[in-house]
mmCIF file of C-alpha atoms in Angstrom:
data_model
loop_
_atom_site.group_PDB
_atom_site.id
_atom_site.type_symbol
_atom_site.label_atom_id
_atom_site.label_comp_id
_atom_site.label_asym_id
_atom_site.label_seq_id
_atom_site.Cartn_x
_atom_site.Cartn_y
_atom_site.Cartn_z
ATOM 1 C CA UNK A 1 80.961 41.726 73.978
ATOM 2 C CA UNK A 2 80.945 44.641 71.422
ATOM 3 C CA UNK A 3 77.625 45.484 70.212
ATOM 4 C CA UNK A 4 79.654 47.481 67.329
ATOM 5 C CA UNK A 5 80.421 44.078 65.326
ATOM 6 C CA UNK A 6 77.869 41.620 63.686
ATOM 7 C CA UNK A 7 77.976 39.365 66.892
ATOM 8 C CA UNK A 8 74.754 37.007 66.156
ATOM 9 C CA UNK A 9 72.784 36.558 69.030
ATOM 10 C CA UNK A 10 71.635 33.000 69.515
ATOM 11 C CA UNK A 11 68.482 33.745 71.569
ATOM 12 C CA UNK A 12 67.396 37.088 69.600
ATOM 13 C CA UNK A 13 66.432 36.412 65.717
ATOM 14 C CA UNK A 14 64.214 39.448 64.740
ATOM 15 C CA UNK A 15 60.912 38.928 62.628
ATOM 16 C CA UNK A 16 61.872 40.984 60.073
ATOM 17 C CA UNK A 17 64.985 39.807 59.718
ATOM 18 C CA UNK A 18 63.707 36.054 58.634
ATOM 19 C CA UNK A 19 63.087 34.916 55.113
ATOM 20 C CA UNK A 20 62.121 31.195 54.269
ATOM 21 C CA UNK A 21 64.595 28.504 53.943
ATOM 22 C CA UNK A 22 63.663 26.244 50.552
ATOM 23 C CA UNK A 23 65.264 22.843 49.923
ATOM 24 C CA UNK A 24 67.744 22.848 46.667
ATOM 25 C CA UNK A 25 70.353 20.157 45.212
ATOM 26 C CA UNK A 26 72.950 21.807 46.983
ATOM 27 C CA UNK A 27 71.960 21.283 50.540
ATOM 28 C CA UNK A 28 69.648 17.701 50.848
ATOM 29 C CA UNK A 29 71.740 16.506 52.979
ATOM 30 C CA UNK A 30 70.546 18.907 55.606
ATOM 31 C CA UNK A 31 67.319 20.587 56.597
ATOM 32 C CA UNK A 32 66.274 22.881 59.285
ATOM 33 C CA UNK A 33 65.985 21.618 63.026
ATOM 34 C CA UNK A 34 64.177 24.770 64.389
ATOM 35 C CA UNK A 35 61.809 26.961 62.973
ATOM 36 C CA UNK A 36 64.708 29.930 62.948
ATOM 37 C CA UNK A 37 68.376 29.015 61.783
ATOM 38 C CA UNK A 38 71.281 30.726 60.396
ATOM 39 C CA UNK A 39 71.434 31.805 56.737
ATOM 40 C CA UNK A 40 74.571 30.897 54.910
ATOM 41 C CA UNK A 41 73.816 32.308 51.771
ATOM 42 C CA UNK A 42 76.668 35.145 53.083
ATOM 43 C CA UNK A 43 79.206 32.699 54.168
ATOM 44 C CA UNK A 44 81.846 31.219 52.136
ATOM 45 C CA UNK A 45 84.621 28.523 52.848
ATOM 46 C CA UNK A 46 87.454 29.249 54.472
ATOM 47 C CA UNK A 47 85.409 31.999 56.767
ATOM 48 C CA UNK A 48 86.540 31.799 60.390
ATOM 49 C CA UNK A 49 83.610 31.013 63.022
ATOM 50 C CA UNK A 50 83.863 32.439 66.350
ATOM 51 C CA UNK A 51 81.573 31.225 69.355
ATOM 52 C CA UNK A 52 80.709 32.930 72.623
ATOM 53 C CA UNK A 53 78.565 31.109 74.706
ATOM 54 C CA UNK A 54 75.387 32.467 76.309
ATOM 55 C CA UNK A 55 75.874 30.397 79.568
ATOM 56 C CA UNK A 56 79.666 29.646 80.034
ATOM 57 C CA UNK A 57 80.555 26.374 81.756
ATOM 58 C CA UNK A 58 83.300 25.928 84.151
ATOM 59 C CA UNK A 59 85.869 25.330 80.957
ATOM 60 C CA UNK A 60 85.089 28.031 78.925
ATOM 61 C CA UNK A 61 85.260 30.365 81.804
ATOM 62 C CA UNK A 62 88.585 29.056 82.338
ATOM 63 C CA UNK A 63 89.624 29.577 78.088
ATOM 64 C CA UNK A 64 88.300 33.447 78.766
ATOM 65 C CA UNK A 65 90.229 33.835 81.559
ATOM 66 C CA UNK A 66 93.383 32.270 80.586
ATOM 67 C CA UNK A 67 92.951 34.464 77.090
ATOM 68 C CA UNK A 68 92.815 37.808 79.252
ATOM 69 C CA UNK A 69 96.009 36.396 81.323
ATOM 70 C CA UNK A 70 98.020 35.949 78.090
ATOM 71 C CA UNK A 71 97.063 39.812 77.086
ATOM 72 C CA UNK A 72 93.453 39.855 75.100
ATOM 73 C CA UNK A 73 90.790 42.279 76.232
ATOM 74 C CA UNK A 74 87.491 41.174 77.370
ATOM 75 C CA UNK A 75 85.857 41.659 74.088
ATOM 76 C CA UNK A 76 88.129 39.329 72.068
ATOM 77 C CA UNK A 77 88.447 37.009 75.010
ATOM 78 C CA UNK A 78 84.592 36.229 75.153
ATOM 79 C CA UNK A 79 85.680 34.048 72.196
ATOM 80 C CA UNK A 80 86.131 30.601 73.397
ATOM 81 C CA UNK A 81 85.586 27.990 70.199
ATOM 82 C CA UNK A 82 86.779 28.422 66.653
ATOM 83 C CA UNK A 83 85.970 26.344 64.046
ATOM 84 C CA UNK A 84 86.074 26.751 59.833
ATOM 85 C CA UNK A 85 82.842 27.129 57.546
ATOM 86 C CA UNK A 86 82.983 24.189 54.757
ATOM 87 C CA UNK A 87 81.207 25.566 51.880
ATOM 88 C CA UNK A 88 77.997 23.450 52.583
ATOM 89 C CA UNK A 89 74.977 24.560 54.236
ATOM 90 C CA UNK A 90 75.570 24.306 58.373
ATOM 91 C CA UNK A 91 78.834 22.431 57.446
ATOM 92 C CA UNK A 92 82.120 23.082 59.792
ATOM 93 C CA UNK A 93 85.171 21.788 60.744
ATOM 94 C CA UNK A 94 86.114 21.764 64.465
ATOM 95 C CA UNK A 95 88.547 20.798 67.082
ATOM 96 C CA UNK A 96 86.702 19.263 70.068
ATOM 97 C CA UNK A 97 88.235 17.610 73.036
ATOM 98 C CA UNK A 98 87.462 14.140 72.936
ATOM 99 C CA UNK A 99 86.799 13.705 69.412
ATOM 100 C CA UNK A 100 89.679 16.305 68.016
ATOM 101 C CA UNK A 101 89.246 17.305 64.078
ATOM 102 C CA UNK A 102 85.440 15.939 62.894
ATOM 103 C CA UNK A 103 83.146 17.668 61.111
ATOM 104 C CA UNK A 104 79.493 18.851 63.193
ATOM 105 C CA UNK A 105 76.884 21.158 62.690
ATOM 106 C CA UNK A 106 76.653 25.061 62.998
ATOM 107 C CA UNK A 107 73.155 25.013 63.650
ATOM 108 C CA UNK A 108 73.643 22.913 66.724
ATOM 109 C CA UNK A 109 76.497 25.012 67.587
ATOM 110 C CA UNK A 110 73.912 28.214 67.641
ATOM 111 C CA UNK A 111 71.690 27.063 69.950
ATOM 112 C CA UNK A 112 73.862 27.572 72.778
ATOM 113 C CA UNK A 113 76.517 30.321 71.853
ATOM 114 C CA UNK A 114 76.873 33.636 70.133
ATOM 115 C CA UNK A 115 78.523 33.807 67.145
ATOM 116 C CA UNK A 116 80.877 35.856 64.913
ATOM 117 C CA UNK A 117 82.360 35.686 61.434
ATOM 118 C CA UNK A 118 85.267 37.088 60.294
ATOM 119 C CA UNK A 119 86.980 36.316 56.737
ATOM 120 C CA UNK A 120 90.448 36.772 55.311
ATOM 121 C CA UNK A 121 89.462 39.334 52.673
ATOM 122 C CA UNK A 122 90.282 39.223 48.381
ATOM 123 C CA UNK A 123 90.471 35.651 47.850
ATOM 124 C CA UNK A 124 89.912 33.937 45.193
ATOM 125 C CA UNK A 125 87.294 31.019 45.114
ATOM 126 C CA UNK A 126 90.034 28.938 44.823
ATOM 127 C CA UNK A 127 92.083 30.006 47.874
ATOM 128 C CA UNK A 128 88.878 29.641 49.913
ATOM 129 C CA UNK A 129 88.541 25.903 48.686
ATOM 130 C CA UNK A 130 92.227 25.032 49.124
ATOM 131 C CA UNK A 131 91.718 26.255 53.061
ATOM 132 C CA UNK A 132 88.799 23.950 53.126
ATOM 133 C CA UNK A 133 90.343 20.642 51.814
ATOM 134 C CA UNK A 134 93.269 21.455 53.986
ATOM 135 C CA UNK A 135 90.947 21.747 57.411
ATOM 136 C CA UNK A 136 89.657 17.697 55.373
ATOM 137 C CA UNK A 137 92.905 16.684 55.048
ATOM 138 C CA UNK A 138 93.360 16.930 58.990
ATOM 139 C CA UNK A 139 90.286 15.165 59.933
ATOM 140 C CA UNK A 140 90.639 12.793 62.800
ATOM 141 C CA UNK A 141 93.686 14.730 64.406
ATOM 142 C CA UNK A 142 93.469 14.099 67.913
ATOM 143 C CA UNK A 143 92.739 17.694 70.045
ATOM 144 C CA UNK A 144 95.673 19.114 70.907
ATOM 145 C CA UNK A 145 96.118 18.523 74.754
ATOM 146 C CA UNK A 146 100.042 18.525 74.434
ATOM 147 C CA UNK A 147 99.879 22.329 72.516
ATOM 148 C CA UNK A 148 98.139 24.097 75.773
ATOM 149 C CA UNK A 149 100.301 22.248 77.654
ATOM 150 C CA UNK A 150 103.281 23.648 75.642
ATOM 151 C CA UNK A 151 101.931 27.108 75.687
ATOM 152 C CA UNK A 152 101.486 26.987 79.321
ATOM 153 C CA UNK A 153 104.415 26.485 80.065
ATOM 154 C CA UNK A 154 106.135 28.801 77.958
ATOM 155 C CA UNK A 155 103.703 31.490 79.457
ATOM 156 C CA UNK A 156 104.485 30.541 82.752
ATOM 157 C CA UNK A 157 107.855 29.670 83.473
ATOM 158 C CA UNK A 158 109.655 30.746 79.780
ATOM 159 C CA UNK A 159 110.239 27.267 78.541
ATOM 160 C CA UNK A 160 111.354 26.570 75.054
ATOM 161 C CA UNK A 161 108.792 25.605 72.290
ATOM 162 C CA UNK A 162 109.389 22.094 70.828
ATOM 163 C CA UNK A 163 108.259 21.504 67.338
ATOM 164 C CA UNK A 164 108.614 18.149 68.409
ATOM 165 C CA UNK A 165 106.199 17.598 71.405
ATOM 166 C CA UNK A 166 103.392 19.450 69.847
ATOM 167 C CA UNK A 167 100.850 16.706 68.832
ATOM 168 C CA UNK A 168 96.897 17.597 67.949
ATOM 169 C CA UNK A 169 94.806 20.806 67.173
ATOM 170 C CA UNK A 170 93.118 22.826 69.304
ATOM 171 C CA UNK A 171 90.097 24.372 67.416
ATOM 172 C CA UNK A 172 92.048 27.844 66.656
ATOM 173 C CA UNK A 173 95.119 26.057 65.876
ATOM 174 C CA UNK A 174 92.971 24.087 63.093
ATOM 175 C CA UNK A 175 91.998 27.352 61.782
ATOM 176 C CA UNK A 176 95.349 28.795 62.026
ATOM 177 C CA UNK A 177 96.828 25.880 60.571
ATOM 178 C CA UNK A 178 94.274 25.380 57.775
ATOM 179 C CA UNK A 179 94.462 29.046 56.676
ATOM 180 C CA UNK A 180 98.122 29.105 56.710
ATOM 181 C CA UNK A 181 98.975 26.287 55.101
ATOM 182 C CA UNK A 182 96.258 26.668 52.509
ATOM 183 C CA UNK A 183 97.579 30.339 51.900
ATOM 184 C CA UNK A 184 101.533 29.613 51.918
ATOM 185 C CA UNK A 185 100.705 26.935 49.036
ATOM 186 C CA UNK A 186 99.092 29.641 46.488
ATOM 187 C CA UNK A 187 102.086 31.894 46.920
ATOM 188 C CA UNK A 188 100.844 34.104 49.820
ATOM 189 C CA UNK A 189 103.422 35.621 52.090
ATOM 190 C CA UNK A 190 102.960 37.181 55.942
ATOM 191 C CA UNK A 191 100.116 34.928 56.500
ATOM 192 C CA UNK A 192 100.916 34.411 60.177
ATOM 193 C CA UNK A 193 98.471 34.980 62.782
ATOM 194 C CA UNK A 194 100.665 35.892 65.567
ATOM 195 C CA UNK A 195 103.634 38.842 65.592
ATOM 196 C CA UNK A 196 105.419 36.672 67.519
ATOM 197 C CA UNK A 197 106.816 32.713 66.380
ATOM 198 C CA UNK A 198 105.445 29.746 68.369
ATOM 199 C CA UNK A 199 102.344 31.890 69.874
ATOM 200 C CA UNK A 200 99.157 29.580 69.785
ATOM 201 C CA UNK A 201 96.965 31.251 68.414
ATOM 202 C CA UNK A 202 93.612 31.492 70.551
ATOM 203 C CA UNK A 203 89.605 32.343 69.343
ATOM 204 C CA UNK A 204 90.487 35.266 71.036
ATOM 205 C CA UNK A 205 93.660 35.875 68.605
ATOM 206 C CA UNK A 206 91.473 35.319 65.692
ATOM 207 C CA UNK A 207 88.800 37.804 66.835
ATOM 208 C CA UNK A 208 90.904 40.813 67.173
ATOM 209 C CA UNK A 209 93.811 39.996 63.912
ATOM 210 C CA UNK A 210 93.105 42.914 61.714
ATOM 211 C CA UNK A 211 94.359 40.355 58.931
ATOM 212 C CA UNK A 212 90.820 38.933 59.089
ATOM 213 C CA UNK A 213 87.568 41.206 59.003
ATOM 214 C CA UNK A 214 83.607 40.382 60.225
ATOM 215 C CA UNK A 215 81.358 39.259 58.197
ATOM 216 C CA UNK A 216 77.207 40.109 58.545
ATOM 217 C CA UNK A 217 75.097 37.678 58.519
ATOM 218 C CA UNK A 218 71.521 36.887 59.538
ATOM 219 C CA UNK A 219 68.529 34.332 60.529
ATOM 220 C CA UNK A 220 65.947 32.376 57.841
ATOM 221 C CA UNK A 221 62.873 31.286 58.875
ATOM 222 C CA UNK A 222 62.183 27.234 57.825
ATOM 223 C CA UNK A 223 58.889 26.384 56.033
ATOM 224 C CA UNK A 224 56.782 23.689 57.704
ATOM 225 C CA UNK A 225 57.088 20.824 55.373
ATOM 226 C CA UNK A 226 53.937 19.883 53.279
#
């Protein structure tokens, strides 16, 4: 993991980094769980979130792995969730096996993984809201099983991808998805992801695109409640 980008570490706030979290009409419908906790005040919607864990499991030591065997260095393929930032405080949109497109909580998210933001750069307000009611509008899709499948295979032995057979979203291809879609619809053009057509695109994908660039962010500090 490069210590050159803001990579936010979830075991290492720093003191003097903190300032105090207070309650306000745009965020009562969630407060603090820990004393230390992400500030949003830098994020926006639309901003890609990138998580590394601290302990990988057996699965995402299989997602790094299989990201370094499709070409992506070490650094990028640390990467093994994506998910979208909302607009709301601790707000995201995810992919998650199981459960496929749902909203969840970054905060939760933090306590066990590393994270990075990155952000497709000059957009308008209103771009960044059309990518998040497109990530709403796919809510419930099922995770997408039959894409890794797909791009296994293809990797592998050089099948053809169907349009067809792909069913679901893996949690990159939700971002991918969202951003595109969002961006085609406001008159963007060259908003792919990938130089090459019918590449899913992987966390580790959306950490190394130059299309997108990081984003610094920090901790708060939450006030005991009176």
């Amino acid at each position: 993991m490069s210590l050159d980008r803001p990579i936010l570490s979830a075991d290492s706030p720093r003191e003097e980094e903190l300032s105090p979290w207070v309650s306000s009409a745009a965020n009562l419908w969630w407060t603090p769980e820990s004393s230390t906790y992400l500030s949003t005040d830098r994020l926006l919607p639309g901003d890609v979130l990138l998580f590394a864990p601290v302990k990988p499991d057996q699965a995402q030591s299989a997602i790094s792995d299989m990201q370094q065997r499709w070409g992506s260095s070490s650094e990028h393929a640390c990467f093994t969730h994506a998910a979208l930032y909302i607009g709301l405080d601790h707000l995201i949109c995810e992919s998650v096996p199981l459960h496929g497109v749902r909203y969840s909580s970054l905060e939760r998210k933090l306590q066990k993984n590393h994270l990075l933001v990155r952000r497709w750069p000059a957009l308008e307000m209103r771009h960044r809201h059309a990518i998040a009611i497109t990530a709403a509008r796919l809510l419930e899709e099922p995770y997408g099983w039959t894409s890794l499948l797909l791009t296994a295979l293809i990797r592998q032995w050089g099948a053809k991808w169907d349009k067809e057979a792909e069913r679901g979203l893996v949690c990159s291809r939700l971002c991918d998805r969202s951003i595109t879609i969002a961006l085609l619809s406001q008159g963007f053009q060259d908003v792919s992801f990938h130089s090459k057509a019918g590449e899913l695109v992987t966390p580790a994908v959306l950490s190394e695109t130059p299309k997108l660039v990081d984003i610094e962010i920090g901790w708060r500090r939450a006030l005991p409640l009176a």
